[in-house]
XYZ file of N, CA, C and O in Angstrom:
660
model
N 0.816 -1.193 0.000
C 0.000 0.000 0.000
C 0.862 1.259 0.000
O 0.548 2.158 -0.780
N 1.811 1.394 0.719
C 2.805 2.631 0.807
C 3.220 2.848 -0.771
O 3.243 4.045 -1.058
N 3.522 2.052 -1.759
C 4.281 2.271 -2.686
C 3.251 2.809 -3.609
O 3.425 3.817 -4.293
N 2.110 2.052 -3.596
C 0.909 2.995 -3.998
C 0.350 4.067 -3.697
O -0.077 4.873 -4.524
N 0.302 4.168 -2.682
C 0.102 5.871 -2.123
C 1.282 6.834 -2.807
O 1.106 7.949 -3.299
N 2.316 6.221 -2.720
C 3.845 7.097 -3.215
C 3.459 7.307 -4.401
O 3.546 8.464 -4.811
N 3.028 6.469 -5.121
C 2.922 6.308 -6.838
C 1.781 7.765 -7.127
O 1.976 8.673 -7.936
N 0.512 7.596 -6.117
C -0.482 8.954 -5.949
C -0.230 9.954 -5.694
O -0.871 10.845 -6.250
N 0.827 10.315 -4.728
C 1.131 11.692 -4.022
C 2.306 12.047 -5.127
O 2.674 13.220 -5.189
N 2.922 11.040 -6.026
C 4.028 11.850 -6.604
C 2.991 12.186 -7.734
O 2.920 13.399 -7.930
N 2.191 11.447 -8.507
C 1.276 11.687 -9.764
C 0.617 13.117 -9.370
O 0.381 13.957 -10.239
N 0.292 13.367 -7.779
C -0.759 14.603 -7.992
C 0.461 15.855 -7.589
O 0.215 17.056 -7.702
N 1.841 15.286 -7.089
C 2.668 16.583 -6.921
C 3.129 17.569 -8.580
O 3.504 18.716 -8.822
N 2.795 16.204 -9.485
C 3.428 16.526 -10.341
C 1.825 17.245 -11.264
O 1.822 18.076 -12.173
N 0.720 16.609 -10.665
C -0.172 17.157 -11.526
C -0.235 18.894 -11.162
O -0.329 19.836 -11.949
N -0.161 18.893 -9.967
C -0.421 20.462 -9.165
C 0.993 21.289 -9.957
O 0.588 22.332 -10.469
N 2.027 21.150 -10.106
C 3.026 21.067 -10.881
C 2.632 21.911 -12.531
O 2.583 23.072 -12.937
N 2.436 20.693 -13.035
C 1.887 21.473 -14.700
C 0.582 22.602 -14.090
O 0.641 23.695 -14.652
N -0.546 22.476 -13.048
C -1.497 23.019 -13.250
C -1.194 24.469 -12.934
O -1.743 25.458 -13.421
N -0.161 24.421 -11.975
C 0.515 25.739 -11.867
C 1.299 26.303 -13.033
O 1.379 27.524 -13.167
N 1.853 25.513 -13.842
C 2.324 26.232 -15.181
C 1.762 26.537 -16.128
O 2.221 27.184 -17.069
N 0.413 26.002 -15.977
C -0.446 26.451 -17.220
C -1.119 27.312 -16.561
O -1.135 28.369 -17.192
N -1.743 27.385 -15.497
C -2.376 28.690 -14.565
C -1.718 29.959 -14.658
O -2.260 31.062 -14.739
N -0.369 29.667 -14.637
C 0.642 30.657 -14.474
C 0.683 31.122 -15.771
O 0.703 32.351 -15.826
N 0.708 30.436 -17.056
C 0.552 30.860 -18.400
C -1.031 31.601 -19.105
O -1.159 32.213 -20.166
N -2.010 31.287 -18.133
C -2.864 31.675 -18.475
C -3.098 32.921 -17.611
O -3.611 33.892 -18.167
N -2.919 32.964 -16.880
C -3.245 33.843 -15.784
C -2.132 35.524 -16.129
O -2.486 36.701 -16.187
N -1.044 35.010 -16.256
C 0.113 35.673 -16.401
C 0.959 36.079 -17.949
O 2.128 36.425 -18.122
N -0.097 35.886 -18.881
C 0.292 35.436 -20.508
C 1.630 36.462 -20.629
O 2.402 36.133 -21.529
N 1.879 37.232 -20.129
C 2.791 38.584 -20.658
C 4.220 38.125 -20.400
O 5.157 38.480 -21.116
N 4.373 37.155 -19.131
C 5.455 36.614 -18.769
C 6.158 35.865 -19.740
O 7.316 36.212 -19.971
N 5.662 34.867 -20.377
C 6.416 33.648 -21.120
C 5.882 34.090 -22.657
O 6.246 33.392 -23.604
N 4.995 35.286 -22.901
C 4.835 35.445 -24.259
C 6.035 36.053 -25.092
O 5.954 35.963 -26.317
N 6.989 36.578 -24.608
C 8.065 37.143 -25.169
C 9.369 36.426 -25.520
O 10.309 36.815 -26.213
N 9.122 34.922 -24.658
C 9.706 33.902 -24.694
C 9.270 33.531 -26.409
O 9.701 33.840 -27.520
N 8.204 32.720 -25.871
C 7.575 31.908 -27.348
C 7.767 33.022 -28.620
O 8.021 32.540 -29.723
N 7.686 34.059 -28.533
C 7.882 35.554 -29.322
C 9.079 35.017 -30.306
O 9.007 34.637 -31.475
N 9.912 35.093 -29.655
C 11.554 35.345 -29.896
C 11.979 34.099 -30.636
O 12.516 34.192 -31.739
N 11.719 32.768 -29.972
C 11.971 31.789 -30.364
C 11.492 30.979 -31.397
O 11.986 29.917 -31.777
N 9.978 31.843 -32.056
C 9.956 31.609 -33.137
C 9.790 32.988 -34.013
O 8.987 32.950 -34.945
N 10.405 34.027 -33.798
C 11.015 34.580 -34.830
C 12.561 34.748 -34.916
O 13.177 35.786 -35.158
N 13.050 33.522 -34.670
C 14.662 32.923 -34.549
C 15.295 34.807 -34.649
O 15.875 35.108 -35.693
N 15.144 35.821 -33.647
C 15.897 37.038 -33.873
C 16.859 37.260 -32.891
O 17.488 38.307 -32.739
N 16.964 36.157 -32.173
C 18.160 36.164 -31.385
C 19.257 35.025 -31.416
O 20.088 35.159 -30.518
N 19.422 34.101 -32.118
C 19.666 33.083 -33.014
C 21.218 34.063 -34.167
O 21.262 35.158 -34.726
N 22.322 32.787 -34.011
C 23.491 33.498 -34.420
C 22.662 33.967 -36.311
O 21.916 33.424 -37.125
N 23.418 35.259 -36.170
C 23.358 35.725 -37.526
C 23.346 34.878 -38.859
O 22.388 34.646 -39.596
N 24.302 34.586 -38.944
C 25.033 33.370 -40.160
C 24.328 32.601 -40.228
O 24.338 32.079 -41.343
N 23.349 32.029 -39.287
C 22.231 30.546 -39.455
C 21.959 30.623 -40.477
O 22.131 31.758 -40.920
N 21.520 29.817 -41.267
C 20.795 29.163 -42.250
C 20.012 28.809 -42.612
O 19.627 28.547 -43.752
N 19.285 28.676 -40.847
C 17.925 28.612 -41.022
C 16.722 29.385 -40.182
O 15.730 29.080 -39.521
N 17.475 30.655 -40.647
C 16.588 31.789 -39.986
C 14.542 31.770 -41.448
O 13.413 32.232 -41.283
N 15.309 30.868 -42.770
C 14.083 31.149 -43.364
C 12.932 29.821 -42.407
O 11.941 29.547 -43.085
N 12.979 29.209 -41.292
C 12.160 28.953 -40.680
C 10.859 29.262 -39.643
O 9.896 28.673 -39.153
N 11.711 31.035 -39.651
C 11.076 31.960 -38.508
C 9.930 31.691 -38.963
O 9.684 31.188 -40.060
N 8.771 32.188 -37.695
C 7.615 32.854 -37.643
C 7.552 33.821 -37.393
O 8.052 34.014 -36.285
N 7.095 34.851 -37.930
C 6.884 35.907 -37.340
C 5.798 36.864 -37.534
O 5.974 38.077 -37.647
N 4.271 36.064 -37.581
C 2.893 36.560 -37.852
C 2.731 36.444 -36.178
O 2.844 35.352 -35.622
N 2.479 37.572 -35.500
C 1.815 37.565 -34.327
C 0.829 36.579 -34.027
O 0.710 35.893 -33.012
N 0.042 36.617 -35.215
C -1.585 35.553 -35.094
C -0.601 34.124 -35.300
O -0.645 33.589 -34.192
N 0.004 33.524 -35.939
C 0.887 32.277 -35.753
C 1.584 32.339 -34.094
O 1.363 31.379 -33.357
N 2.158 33.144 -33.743
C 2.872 33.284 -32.758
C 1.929 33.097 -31.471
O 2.316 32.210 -30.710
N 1.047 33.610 -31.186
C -0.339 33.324 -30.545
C -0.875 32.070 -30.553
O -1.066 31.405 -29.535
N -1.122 31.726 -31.658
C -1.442 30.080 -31.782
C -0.689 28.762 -31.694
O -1.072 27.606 -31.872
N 0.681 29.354 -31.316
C 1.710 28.286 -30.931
C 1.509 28.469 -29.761
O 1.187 27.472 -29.115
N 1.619 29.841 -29.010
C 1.653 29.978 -27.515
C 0.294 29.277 -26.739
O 0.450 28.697 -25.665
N -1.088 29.388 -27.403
C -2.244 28.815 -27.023
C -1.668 27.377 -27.251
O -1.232 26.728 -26.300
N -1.673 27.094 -28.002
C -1.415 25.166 -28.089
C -0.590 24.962 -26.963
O -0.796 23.881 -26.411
N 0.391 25.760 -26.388
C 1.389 25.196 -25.746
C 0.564 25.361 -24.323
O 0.766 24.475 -23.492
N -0.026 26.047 -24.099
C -1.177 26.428 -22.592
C -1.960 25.045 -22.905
O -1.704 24.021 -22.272
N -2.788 25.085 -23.777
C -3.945 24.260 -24.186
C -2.769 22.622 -23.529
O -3.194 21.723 -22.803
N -1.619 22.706 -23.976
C -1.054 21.025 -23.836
C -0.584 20.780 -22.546
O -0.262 19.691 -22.069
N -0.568 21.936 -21.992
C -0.017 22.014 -20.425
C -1.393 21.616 -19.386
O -1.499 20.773 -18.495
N -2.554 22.817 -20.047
C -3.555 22.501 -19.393
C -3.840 20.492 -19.112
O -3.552 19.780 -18.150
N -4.514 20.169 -20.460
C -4.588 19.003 -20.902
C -3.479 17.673 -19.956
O -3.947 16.607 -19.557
N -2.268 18.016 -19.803
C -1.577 17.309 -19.029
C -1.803 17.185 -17.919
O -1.795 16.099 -17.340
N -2.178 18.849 -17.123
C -2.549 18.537 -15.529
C -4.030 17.836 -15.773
O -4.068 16.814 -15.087
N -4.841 17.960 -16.257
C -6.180 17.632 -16.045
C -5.923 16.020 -16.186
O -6.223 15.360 -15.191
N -5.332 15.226 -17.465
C -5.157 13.987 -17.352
C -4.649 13.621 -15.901
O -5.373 12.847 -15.274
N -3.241 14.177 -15.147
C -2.683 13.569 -14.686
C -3.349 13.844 -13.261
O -2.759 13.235 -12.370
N -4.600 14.730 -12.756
C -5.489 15.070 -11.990
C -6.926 14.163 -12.209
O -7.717 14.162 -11.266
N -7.271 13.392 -13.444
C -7.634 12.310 -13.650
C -7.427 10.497 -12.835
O -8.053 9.593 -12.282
N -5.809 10.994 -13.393
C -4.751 9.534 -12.869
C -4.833 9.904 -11.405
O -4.844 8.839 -10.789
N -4.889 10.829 -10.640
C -4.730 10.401 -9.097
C -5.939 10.563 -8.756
O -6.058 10.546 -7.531
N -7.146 10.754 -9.459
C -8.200 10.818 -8.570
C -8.165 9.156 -9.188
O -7.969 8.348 -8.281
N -8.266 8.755 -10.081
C -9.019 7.092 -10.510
C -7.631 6.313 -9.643
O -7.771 5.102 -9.811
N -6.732 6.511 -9.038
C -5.685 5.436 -8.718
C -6.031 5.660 -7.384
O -5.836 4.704 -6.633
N -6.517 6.727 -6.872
C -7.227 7.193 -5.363
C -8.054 5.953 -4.908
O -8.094 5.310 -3.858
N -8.821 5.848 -6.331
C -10.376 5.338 -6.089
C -10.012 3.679 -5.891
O -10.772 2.796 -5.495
N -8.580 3.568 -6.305
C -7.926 2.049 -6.975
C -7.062 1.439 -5.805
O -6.497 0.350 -5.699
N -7.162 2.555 -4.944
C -5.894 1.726 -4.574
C -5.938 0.523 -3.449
O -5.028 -0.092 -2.893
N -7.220 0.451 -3.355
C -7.271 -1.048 -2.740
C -7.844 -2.216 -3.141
O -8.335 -3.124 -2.471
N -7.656 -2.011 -4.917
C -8.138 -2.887 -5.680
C -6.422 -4.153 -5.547
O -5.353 -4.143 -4.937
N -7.225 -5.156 -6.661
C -6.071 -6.090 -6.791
C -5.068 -5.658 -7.938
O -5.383 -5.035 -8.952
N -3.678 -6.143 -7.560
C -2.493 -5.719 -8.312
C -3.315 -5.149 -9.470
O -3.628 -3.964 -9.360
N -3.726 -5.829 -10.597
C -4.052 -5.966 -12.148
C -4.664 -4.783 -12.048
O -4.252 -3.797 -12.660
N -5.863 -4.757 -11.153
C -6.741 -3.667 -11.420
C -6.401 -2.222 -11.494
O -6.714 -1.331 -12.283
N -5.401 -2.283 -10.048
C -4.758 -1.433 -9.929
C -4.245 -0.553 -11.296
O -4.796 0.379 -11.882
N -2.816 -1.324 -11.576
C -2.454 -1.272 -12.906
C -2.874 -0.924 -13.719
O -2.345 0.072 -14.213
N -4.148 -1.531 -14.423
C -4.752 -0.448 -14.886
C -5.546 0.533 -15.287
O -5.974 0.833 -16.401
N -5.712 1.077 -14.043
C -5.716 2.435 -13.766
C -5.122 3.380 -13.831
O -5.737 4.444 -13.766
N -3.973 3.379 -13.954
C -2.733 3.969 -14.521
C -2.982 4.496 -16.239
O -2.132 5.338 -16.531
N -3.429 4.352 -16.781
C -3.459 5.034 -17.679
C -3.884 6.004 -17.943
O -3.580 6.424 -19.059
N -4.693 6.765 -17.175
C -5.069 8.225 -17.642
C -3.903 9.073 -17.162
O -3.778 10.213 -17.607
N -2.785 8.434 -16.016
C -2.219 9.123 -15.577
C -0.537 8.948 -16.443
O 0.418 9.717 -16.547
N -0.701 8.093 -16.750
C 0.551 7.515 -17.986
C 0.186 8.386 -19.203
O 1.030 9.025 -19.830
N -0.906 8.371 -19.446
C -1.038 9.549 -20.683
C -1.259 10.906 -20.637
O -1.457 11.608 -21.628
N -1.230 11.251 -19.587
C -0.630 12.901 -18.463
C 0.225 13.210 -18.714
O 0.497 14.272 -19.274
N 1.333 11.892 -18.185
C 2.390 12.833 -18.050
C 3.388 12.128 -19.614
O 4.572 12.336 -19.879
N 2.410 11.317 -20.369
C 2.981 11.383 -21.434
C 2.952 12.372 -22.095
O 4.013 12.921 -22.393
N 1.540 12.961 -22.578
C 1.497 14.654 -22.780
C 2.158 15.499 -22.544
O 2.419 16.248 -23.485
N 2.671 15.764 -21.384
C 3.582 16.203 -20.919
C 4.989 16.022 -21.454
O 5.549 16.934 -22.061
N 5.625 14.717 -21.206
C 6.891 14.520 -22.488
C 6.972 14.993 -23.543
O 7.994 15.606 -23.852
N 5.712 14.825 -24.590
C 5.617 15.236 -26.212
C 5.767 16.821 -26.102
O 6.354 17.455 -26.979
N 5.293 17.330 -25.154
C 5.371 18.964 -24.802
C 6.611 19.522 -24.505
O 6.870 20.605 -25.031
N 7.382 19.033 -23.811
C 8.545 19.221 -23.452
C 10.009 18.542 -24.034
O 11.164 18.877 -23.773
N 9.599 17.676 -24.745
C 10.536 16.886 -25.507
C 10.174 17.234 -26.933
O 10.799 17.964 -27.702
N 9.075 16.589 -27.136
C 9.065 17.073 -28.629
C 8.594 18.388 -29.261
O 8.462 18.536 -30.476
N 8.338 19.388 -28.287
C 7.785 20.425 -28.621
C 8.840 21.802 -28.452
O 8.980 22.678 -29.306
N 9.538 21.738 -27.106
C 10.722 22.351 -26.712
C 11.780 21.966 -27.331
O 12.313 22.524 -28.291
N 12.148 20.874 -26.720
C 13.504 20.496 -27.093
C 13.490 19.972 -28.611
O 14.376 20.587 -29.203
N 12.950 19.237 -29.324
C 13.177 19.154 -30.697
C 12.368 19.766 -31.237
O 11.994 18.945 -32.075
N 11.522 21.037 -31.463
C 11.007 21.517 -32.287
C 11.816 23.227 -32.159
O 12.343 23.861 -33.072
N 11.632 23.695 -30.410
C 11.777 24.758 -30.572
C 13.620 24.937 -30.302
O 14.200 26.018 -30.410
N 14.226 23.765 -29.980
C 15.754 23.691 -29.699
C 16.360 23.483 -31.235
O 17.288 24.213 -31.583
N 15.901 22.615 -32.034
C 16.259 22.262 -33.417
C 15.641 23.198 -34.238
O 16.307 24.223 -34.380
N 14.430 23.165 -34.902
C 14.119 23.281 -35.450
C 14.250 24.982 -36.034
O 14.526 25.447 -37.140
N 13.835 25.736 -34.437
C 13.886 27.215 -34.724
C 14.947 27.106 -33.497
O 14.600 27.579 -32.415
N 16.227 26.501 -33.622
C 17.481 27.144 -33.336
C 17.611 27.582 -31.931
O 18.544 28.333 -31.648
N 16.873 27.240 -31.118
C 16.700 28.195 -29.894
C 17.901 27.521 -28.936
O 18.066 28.075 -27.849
N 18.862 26.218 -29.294
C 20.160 26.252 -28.591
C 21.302 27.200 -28.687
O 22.233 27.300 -27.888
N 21.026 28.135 -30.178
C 22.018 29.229 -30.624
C 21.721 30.331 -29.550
O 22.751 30.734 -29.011
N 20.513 30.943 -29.088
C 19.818 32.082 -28.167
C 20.096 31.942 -26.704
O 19.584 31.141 -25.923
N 21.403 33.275 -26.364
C 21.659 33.113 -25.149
C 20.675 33.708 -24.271
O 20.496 33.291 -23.127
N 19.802 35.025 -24.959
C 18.900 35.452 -24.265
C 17.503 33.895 -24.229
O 17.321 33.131 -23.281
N 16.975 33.891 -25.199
C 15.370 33.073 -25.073
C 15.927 31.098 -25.504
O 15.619 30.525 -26.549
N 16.463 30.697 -24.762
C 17.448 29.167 -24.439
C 16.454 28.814 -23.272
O 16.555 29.228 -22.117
N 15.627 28.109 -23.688
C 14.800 27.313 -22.415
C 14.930 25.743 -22.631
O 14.114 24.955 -22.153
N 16.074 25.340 -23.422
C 16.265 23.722 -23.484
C 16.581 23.584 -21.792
O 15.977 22.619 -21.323
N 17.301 24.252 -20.899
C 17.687 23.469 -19.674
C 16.110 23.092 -18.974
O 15.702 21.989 -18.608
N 15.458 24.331 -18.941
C 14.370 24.282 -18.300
C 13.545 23.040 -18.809
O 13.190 22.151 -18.036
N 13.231 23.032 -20.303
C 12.536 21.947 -21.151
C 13.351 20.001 -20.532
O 12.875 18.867 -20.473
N 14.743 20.627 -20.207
C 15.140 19.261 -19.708
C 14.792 18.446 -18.692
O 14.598 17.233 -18.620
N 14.729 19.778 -17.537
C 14.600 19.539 -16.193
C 12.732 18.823 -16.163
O 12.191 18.236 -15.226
N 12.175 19.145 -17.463
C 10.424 18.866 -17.092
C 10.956 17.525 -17.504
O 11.155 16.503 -16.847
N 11.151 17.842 -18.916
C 11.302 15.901 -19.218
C 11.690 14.858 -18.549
O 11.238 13.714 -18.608
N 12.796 15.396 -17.715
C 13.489 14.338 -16.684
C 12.444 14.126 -15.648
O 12.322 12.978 -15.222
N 11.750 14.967 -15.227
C 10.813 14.441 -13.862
C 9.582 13.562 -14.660
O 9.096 12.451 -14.446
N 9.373 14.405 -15.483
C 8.110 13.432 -16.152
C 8.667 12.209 -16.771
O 7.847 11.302 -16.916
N 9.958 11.963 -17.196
C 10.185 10.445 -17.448
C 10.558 9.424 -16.065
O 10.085 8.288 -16.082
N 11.140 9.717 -15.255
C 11.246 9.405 -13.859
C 9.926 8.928 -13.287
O 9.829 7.951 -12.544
N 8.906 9.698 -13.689
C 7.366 9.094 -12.845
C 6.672 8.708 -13.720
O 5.528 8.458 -13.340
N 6.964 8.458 -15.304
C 6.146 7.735 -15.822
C 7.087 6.359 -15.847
O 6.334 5.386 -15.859
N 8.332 6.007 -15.857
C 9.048 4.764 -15.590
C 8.196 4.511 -13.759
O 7.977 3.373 -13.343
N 7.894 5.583 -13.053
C 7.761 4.851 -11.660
C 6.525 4.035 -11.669
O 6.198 2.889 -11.359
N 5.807 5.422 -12.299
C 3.959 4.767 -12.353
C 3.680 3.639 -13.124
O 2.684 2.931 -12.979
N 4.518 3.485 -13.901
C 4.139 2.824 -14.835
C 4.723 0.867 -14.333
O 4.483 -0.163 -14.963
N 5.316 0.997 -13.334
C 5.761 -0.310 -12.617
C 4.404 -0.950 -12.098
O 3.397 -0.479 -11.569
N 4.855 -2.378 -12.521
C 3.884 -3.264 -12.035
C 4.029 -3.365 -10.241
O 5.056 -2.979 -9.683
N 3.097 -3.817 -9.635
C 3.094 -3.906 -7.950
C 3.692 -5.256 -8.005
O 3.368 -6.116 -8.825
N 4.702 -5.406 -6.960
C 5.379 -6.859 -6.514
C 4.666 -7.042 -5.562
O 4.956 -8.200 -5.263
N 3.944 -6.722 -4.881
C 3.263 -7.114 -3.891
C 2.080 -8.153 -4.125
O 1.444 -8.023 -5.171
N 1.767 -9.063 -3.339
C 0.377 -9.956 -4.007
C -1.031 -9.919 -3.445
O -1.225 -9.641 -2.261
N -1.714 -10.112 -4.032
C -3.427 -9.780 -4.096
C -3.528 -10.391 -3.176
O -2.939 -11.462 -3.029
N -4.535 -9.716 -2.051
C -5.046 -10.560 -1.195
C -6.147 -10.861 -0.960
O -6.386 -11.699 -0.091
């Protein structure tokens, strides 16, 4: 039972987690909009690049990357605020059942990965250059999410050694 409770309290630390970053993005848009701004109109990105013809730089595009990126944050806490209320409801079911139950919360904080991995780090680190930008460089930050969210989806995602009783 402890390791299951652990498996809940880390799923909802991490859900309260995104819900504060998308709260914080919604609530606070002016903060991180100058971020998403910059990084896709590659204007801080070394000169010489090559692939500055990738920029964006239609405000209304720029807006609609920044909404998707709220919209995927939102979407993550709500799944992974899903996964600890249904693993709440689970957790004195048998191993199997248990188990799975885990999936609304496996696809939380998978959301979460594709957001931060494939959205940060290989779209906005590669694609629009943002490892060249000493000012708008949020790969460390984009790292530090991925690493916690792969850490608790390898945790959650463990079968119980313990046996049904």
């Amino acid at each position: 039972m402890v390791v299951r409770l652990s498996r809940i309290v880390l799923l909802a630390t991490i859900a309260l987690w995104l819900a504060l970053v998308a709260f914080g993005n919604l609530t606070d848009y002016g903060s991180n909009w100058p971020f998403v701004q910059h990084v896709l109109a590659m204007d801080t990105i070394f000169p010489a690049a090559g692939i500055h013809y990738r920029a964006i730089t239609s405000p209304w595009l720029q807006h609609s990357a920044y909404a998707l990126i709220i919209a995927t944050e939102t979407l993550a806490a709500v799944l992974c605020w899903l996964g600890v209320w249904r693993l709440w409801r689970a957790r004195k079911l048998p191993a199997a059942l248990f188990h799975r139950t885990k999936r609304i919360g496996v696809l939380g904080l998978t959301v979460g990965v594709t957001l931060w991995l494939g959205g940060f780090i290989a779209v906005g680190g590669e694609w629009f250059g943002m490892w060249m930008s000493t000012q708008w460089n949020g790969l460390e930050s984009a790292f530090r999410f991925v690493a916690v969210l792969l850490v608790a989806l390898v945790y959650l995602g463990q079968r119980d050694s313990e046996l049904d009783e």
